[in-house]
Coordinates of C-alpha atoms in Angstrom, one line a residue:
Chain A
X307 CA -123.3 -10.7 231.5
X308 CA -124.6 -7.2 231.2
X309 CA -121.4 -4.2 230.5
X310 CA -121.4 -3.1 233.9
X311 CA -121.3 -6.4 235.7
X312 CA -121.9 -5.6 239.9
X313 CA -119.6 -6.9 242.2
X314 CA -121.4 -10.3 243.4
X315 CA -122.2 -11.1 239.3
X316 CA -118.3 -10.8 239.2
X317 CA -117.5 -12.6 242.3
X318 CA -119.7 -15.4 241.2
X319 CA -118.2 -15.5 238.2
X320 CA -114.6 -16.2 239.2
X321 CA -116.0 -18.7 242.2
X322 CA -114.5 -21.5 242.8
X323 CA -117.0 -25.0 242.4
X324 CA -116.2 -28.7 244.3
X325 CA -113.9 -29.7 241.0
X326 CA -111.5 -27.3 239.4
X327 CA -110.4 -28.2 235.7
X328 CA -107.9 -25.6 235.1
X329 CA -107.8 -26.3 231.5
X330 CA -111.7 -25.5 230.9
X331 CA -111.4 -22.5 232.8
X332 CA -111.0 -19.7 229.9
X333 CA -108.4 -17.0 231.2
X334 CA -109.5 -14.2 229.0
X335 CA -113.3 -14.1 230.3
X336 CA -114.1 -11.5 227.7
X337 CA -117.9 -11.5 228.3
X338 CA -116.6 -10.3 231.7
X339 CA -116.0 -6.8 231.7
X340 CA -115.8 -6.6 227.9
X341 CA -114.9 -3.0 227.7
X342 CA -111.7 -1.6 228.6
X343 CA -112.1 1.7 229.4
X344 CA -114.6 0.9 231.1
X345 CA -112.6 -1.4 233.1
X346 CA -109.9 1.0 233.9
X347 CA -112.5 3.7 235.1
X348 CA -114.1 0.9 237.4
X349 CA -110.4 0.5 238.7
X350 CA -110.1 4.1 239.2
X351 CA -113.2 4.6 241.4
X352 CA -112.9 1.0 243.4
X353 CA -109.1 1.9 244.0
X354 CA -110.1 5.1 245.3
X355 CA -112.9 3.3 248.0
X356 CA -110.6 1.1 249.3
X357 CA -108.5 3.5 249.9
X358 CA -110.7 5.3 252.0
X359 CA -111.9 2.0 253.4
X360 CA -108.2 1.3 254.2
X361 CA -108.6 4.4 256.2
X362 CA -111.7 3.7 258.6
X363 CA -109.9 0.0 258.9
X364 CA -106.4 1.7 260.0
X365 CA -108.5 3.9 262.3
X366 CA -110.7 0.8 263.7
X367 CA -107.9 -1.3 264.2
X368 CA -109.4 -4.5 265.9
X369 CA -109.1 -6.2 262.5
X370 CA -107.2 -6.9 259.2
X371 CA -107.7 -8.2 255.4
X372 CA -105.3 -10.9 254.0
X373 CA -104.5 -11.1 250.2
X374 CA -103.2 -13.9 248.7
X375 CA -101.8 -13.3 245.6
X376 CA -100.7 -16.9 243.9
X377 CA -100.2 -17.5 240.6
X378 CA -96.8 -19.0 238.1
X379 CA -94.4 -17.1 237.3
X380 CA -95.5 -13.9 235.2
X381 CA -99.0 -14.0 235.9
X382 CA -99.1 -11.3 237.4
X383 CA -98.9 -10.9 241.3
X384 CA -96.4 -7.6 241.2
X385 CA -98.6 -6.1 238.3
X386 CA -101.5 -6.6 240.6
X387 CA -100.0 -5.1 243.9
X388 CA -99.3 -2.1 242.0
X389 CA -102.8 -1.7 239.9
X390 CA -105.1 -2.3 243.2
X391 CA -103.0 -0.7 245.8
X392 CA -100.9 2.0 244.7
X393 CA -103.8 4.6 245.8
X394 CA -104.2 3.2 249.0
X395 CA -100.4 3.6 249.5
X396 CA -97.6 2.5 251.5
X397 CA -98.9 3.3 255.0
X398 CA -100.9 0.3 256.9
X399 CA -100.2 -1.8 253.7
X400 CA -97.5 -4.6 253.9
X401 CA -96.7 -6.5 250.9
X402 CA -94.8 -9.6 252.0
X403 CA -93.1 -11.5 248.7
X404 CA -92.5 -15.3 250.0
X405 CA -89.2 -16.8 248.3
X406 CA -87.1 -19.5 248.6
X407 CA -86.7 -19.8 252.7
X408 CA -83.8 -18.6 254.3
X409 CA -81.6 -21.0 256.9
X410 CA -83.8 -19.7 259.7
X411 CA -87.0 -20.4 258.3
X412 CA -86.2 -23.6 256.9
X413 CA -85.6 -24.2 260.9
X414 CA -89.0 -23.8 261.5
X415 CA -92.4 -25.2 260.1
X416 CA -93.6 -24.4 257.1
X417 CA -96.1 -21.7 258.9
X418 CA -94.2 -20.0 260.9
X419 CA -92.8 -17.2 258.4
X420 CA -96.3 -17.2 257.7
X421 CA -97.7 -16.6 260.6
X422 CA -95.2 -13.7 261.3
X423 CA -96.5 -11.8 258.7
X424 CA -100.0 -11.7 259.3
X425 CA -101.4 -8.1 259.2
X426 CA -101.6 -6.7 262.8
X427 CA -105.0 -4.9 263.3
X428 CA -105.6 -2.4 260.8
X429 CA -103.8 -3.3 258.0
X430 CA -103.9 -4.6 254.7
X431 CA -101.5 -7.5 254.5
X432 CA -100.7 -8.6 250.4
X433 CA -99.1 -12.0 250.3
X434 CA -97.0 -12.0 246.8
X435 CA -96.7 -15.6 246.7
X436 CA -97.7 -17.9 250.2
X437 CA -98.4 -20.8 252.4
X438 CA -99.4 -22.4 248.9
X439 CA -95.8 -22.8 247.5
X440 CA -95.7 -25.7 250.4
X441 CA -98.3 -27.3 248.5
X442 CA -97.6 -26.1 244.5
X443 CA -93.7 -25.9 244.0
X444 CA -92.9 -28.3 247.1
X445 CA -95.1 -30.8 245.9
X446 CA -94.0 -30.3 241.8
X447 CA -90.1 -30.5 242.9
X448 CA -90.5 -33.2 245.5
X449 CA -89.3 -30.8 248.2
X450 CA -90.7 -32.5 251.3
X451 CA -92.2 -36.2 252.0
X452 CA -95.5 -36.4 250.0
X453 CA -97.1 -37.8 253.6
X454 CA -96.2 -34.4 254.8
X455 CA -97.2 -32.6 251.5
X456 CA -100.4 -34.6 251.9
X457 CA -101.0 -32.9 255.6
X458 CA -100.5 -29.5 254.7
X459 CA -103.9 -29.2 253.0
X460 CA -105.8 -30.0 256.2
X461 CA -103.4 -27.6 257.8
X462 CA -103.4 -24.8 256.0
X463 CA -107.5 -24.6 255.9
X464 CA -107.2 -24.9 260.2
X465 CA -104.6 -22.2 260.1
X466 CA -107.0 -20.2 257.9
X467 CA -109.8 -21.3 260.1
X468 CA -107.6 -19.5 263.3
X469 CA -107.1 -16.1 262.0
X470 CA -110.6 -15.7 260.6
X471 CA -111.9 -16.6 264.2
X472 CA -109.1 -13.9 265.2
X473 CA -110.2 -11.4 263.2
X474 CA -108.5 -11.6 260.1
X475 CA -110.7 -11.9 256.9
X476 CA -108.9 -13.8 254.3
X477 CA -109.0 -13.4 250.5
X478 CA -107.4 -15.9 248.2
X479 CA -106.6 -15.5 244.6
X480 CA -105.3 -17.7 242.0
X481 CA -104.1 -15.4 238.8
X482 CA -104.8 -17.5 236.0
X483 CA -103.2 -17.3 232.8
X484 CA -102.3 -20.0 229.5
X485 CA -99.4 -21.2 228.4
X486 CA -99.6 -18.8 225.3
X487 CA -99.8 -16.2 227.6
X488 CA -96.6 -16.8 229.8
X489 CA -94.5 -17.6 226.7
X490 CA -95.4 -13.9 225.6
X491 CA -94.5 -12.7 228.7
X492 CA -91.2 -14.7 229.0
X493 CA -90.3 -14.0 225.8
X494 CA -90.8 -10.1 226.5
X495 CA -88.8 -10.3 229.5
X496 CA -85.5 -11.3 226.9
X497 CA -86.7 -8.6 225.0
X498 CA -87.4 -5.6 226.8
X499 CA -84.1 -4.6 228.6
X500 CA -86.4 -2.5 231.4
X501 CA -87.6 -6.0 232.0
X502 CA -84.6 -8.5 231.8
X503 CA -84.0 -8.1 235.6
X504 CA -87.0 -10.2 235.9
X505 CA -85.6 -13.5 234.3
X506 CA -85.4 -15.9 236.1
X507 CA -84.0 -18.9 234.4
X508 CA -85.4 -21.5 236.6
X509 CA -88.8 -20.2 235.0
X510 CA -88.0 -22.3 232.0
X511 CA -87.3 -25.3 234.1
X512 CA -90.9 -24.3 235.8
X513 CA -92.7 -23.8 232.6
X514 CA -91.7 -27.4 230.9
X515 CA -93.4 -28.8 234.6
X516 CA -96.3 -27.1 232.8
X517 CA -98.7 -29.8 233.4
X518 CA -97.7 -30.8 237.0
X519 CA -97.9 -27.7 238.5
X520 CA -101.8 -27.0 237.2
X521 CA -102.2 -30.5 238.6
X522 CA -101.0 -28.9 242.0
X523 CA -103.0 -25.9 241.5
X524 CA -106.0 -28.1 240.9
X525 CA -105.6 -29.9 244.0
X526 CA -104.9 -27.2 246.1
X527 CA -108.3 -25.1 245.1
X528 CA -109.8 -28.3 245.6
X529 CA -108.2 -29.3 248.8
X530 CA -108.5 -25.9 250.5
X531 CA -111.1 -23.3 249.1
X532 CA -113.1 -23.4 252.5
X533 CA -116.3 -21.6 253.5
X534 CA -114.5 -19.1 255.8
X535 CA -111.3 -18.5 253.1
X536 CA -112.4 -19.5 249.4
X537 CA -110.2 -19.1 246.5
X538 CA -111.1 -17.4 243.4
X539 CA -109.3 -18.1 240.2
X540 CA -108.9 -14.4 238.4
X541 CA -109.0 -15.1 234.4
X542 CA -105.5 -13.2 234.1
X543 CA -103.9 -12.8 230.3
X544 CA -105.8 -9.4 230.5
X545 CA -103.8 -7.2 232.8
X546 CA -106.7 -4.3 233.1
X547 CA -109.6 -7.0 233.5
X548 CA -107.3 -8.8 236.5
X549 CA -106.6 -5.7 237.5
X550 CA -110.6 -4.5 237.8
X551 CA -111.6 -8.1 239.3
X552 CA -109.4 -8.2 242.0
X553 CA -110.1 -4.1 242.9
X554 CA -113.7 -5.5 242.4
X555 CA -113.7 -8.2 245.0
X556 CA -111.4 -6.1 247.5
X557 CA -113.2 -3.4 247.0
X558 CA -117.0 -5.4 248.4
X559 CA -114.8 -7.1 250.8
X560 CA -113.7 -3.7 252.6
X561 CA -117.5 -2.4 252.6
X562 CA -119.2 -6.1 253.9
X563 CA -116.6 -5.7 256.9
X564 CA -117.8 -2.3 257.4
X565 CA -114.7 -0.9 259.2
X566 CA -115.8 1.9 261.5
X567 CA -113.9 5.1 263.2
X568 CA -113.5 3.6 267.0
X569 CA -116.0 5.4 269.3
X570 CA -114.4 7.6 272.2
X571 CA -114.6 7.4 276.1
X572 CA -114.4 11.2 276.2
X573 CA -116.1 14.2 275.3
X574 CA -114.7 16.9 273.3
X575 CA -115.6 19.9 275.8
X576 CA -113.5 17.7 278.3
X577 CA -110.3 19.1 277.0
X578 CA -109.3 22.8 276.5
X579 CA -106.1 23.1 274.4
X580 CA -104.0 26.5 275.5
Chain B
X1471 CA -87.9 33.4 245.0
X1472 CA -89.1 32.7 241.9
X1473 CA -93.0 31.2 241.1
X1474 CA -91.4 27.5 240.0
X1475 CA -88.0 27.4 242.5
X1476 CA -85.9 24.3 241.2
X1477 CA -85.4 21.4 244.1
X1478 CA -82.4 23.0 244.3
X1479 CA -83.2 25.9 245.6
X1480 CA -85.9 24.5 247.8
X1481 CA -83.3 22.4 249.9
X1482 CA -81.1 25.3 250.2
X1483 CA -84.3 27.0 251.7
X1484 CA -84.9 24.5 254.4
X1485 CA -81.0 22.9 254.9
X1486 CA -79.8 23.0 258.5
X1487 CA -77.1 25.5 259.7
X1488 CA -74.7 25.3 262.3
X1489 CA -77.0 26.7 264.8
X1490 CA -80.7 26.8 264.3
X1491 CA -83.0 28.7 266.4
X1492 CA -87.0 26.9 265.8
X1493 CA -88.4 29.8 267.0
X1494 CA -86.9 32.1 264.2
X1495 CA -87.5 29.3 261.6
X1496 CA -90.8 30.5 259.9
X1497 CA -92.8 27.2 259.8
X1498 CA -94.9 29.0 256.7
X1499 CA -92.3 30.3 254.1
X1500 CA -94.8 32.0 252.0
X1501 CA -92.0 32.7 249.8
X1502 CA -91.3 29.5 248.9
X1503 CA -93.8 27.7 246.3
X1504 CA -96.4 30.7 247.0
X1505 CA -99.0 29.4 244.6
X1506 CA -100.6 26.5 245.7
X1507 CA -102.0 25.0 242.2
X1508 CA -98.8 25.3 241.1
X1509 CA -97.4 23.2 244.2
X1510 CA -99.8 20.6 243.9
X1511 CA -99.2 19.9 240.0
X1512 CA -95.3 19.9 241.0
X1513 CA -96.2 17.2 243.7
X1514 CA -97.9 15.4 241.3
X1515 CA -95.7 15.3 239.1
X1516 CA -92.8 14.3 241.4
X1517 CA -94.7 11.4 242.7
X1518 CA -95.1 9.9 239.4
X1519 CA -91.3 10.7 238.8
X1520 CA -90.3 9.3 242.6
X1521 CA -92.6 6.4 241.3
X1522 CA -90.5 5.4 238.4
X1523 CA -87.4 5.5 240.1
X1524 CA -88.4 3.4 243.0
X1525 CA -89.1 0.8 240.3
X1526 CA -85.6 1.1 238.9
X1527 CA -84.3 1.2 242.6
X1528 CA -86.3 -2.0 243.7
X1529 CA -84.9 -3.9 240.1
X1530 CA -80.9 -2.2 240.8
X1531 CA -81.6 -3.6 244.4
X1532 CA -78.2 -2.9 245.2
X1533 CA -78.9 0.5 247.3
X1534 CA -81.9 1.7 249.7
X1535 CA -83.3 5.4 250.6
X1536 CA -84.0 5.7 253.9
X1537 CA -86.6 8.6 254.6
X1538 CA -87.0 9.9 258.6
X1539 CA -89.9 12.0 259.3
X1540 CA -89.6 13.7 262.6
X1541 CA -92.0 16.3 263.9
X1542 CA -93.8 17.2 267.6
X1543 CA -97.8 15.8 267.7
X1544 CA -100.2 16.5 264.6
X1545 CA -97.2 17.9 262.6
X1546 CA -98.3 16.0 259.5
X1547 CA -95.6 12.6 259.7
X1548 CA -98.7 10.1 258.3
X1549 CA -100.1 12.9 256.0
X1550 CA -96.8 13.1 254.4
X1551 CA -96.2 9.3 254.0
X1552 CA -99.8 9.2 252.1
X1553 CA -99.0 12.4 249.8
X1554 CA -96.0 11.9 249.1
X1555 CA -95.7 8.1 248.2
X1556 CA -99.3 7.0 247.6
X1557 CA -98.4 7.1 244.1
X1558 CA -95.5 4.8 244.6
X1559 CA -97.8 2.3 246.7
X1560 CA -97.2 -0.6 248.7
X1561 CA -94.6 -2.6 246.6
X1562 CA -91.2 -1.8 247.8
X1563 CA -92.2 0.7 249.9
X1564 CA -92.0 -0.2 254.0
X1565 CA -93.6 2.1 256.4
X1566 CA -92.4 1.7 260.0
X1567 CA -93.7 3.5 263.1
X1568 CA -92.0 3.7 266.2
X1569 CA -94.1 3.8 269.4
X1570 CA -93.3 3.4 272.8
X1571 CA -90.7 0.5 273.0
X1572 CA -92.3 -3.0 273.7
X1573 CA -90.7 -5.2 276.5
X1574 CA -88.5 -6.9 273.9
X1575 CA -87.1 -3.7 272.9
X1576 CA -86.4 -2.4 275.4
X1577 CA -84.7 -5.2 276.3
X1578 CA -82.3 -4.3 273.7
X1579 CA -80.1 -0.8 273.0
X1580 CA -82.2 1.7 271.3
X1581 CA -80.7 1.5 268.0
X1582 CA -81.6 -2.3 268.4
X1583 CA -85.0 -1.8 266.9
X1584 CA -84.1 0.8 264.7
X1585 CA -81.5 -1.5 263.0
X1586 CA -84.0 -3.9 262.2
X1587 CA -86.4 -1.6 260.6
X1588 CA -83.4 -0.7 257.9
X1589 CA -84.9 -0.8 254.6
X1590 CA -83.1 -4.1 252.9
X1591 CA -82.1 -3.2 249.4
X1592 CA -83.8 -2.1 246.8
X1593 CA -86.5 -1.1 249.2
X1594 CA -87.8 2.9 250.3
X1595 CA -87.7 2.6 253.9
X1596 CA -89.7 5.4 255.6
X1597 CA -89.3 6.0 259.8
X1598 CA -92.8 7.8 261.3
X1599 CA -90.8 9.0 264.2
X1600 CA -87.0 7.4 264.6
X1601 CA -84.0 6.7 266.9
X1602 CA -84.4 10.7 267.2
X1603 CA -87.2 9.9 269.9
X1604 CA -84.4 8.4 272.0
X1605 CA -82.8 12.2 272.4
X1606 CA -86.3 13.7 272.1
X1607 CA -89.0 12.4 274.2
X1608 CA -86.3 10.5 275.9
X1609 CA -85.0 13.6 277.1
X1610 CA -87.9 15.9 277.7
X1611 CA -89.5 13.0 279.8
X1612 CA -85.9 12.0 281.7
X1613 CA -86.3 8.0 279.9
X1614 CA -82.8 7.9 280.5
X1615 CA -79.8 8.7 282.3
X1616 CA -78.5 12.4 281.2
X1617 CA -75.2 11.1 280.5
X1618 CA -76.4 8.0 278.3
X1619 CA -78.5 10.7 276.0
X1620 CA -75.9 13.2 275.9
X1621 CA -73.7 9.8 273.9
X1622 CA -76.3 9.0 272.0
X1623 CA -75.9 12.3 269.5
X1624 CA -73.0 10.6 268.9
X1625 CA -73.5 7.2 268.2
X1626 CA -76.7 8.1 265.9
X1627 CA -74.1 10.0 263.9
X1628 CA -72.0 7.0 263.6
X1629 CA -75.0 4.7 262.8
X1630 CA -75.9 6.7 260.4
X1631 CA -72.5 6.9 258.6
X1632 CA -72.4 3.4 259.2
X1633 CA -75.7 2.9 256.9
X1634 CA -74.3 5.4 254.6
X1635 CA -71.1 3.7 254.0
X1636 CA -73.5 0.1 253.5
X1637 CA -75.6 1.9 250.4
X1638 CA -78.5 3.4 252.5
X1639 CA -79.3 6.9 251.2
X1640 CA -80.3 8.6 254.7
X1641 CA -83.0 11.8 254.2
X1642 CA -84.1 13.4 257.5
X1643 CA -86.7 16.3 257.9
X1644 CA -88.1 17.4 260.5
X1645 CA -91.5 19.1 260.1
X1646 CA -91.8 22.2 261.8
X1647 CA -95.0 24.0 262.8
X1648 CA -95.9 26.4 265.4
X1649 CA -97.6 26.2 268.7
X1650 CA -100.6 28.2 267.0
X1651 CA -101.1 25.6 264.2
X1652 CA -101.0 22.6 266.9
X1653 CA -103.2 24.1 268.7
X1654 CA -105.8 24.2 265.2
X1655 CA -105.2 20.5 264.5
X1656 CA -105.2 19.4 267.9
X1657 CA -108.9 21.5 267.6
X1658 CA -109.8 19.5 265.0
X1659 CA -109.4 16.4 266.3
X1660 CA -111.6 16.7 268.8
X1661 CA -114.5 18.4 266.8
X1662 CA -114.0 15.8 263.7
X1663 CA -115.4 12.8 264.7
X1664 CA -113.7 11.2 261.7
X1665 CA -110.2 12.5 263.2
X1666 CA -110.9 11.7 267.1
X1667 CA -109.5 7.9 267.1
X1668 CA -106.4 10.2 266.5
X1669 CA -107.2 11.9 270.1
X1670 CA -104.4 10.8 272.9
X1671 CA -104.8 13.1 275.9
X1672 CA -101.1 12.4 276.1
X1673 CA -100.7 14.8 273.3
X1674 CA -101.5 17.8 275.8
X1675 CA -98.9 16.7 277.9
X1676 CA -96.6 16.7 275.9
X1677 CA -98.0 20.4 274.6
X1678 CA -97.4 22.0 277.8
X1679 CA -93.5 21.1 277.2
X1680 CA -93.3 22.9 274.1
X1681 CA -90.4 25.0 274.9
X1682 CA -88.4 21.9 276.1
X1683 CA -89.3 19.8 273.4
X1684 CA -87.7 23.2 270.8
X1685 CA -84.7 22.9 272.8
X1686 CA -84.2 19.4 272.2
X1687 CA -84.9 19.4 268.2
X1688 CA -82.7 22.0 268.6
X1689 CA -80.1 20.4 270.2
X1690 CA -80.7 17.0 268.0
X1691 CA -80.1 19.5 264.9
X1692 CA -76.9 21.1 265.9
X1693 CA -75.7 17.4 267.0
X1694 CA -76.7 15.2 264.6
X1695 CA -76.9 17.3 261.4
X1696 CA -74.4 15.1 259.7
X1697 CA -72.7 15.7 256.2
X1698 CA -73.6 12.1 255.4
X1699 CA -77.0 12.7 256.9
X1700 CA -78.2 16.5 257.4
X1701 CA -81.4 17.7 258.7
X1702 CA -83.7 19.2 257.0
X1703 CA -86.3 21.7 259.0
X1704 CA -89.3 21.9 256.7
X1705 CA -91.9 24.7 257.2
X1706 CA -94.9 22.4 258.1
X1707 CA -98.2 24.8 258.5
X1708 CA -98.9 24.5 254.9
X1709 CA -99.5 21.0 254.0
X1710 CA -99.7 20.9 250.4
X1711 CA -96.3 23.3 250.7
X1712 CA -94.8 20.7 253.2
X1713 CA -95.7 18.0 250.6
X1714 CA -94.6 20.3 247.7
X1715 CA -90.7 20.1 249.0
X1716 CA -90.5 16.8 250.6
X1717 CA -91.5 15.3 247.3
X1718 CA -89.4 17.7 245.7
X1719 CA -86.6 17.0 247.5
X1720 CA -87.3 13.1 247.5
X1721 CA -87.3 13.3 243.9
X1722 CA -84.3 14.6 243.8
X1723 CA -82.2 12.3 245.8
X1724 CA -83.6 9.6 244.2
X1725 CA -82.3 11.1 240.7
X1726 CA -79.0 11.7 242.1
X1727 CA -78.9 8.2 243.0
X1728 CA -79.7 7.2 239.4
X1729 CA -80.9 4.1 240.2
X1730 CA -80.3 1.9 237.1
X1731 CA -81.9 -2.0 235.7
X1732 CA -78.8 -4.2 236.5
X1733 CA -76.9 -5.4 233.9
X1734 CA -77.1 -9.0 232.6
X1735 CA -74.8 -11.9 232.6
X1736 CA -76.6 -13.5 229.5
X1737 CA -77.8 -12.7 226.0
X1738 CA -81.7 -13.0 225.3
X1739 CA -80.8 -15.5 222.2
X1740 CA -79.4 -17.9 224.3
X1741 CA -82.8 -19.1 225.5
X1742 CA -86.1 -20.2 223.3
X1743 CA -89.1 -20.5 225.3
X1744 CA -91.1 -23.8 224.2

């Protein structure tokens, strides 16, 4: 891979195949963008397109980009948010963190918070977390019948299917990281006290289900990486090169859909202003 | 006033009196930040300042900030939103715009909606337009019975103490232009074709009321300016200068506030991460 890798040679390079081992799927990539200034410049400029694509799309408004951020605990999804979006801003971007459902959700099925907060035309939706905990920490802590665990897969790739025929392009990534990786960045949330309002002591019970939940992650890239909504597993224990991927892809995404200022019904010289 | 004027003398500058009279309120205020390189570098720097303390806000998560940007057509509400907090980004940070009511609101009191849009803690909330419409357009355009807007001055002072007294910093300005600079950026929407999808032939409606829509942001001043919530009129034909003090006065709120990491109910050597 050359030192200025184009969009597609990166895209194809985080692709998901048929049969995703986690294990053999290196999470540093460092022949992928090697250098980091380099990286961080990319960053800079892609940031700065979408955020002018962001624009046209807000302006358009007949159709929206998903993001799906997944990924265990501390790989990365806030981190992310912040590197890729923060130039575009606050305004026609909603960031929607899924957590453990409240009584009213839990009322419903498993979509229907889901569903709610699908981007309305011309915005930028960011899912921190998703639809995929019903599959990935429902299925690890036994959290509904497997038979209904088992259903969700087909589901979930029909529900895709529906808001890409409605408009809504769809763009999934796994942040991958190793287990090395997340004990550092456990360990530095007990020892930076900036970032001890992050621990979560559950993530210890998460992290010794190690094994199970890449198991889960495995199935679910396997069971619903579709045509219309692929997923694409982002090598993730370097923050800047995660951070430049993801820009990367977003970035290509914005400019295939092409988003264009809406054509008038009127002609300027109709109007006078006094 | 001075080349650099600290935030504090900025909000004194723009604070609301007992009785304010728009049409004496210069919507320039050359005297104020005169030097516009020096007004941008200060906006920088308090974006990257309001930045930090949003993160310290969003981990506290205890307390909200509440921002209302009110203003007549084309008086820079979305141009604020993007200057101001485009360095904060997405994360934590909820834009809401309020249009003309749907059915379901409607359906509801007018602070129904309103209530709902409340930033949840930890968050920056910030209102394009507000409840403030309901005494505005609602009362320029007779939406409403006379007698059911003159109460409502007084139940949005209640609300708001009400979200005061619940942790929800309140910050209100209203951007102020003149009929002069409308009638340029009104211009310019219909001669930029990248600014027409921003056309609504509404807007010269509403432009030929300009005297009664004064008188009501006058009278919604004098009524609602609030200890716990005061106005704040900022001069508006300037954007970089109407940047320059929103930020600044963001900035500082948010420092008053002194948002801080919550404390801990465990010591970091009680867990080892295998």
């Amino acid at each position: 891979m050359n030192d200025k890798p184009s969009a597609t040679d990166i895209d194809a390079a985080i692709a998901v195949g048929a049969k995703v081992k986690l294990a053999t799927l290196d999470t540093r990539r460092d022949d992928l963008l090697p250098d980091r200034k380099k990286a961080e410049k990319q960053l800079a400029e892609d940031a700065a397109v979408i955020n002018t694509l962001q624009d046209r799309l807000f302006a358009e408004r007949t159709r929206a980009l998903l993001v799906v951020l997944q990924g265990i605990d501390t790989s990365g999804k806030d981190g992310t948010v912040r590197a890729v979006f923060n130039e575009t801003g606050p305004l026609g971007v909603v960031v929607t963190p899924f957590g453990r459902p409240t009584e009213e959700e839990l009322a419903h099925d498993y979509l229907w918070r889901v569903h709610r907060a699908v981007p309305r035309k011309g915005f930028i939706g960011i899912f921190n977390r998703s639809h995929y905990e019903d599959v990935l920490v429902a299925k690890v802590r036994n959290l509904a019948p497997a038979d209904a665990i088992e259903r969700r897969y087909g589901e979930i790739v029909a529900f895709e299917q529906h808001l890409v025929n409605n408009g809504v392009t769809v763009l999934k990534f796994m942040l991958h990281i190793s287990r090395d990786e997340q004990k550092k960045r456990l360990q530095d949330r007990l020892d930076d006290p900036a970032k001890r309002w992050k621990w979560n002591a559950s993530d210890l019970e998460d992290r010794k289900l190690w094994d199970d939940y890449q198991a889960a992650y495995e199935k679910m890239l396997r069971k619903t990486s579709s045509a219309h909504a692929p997923w694409r597993v982002v090598p993730a224990d370097r923050k800047w090169r995660r951070n430049a991927i993801i820009a990367s892809v977003v970035r290509a995404t914005l400019e295939a859909m092409n988003p264009q200022y809406p054509p008038v019904s009127w002609k300027p010289e109709e109007f006078v202003i006094e």
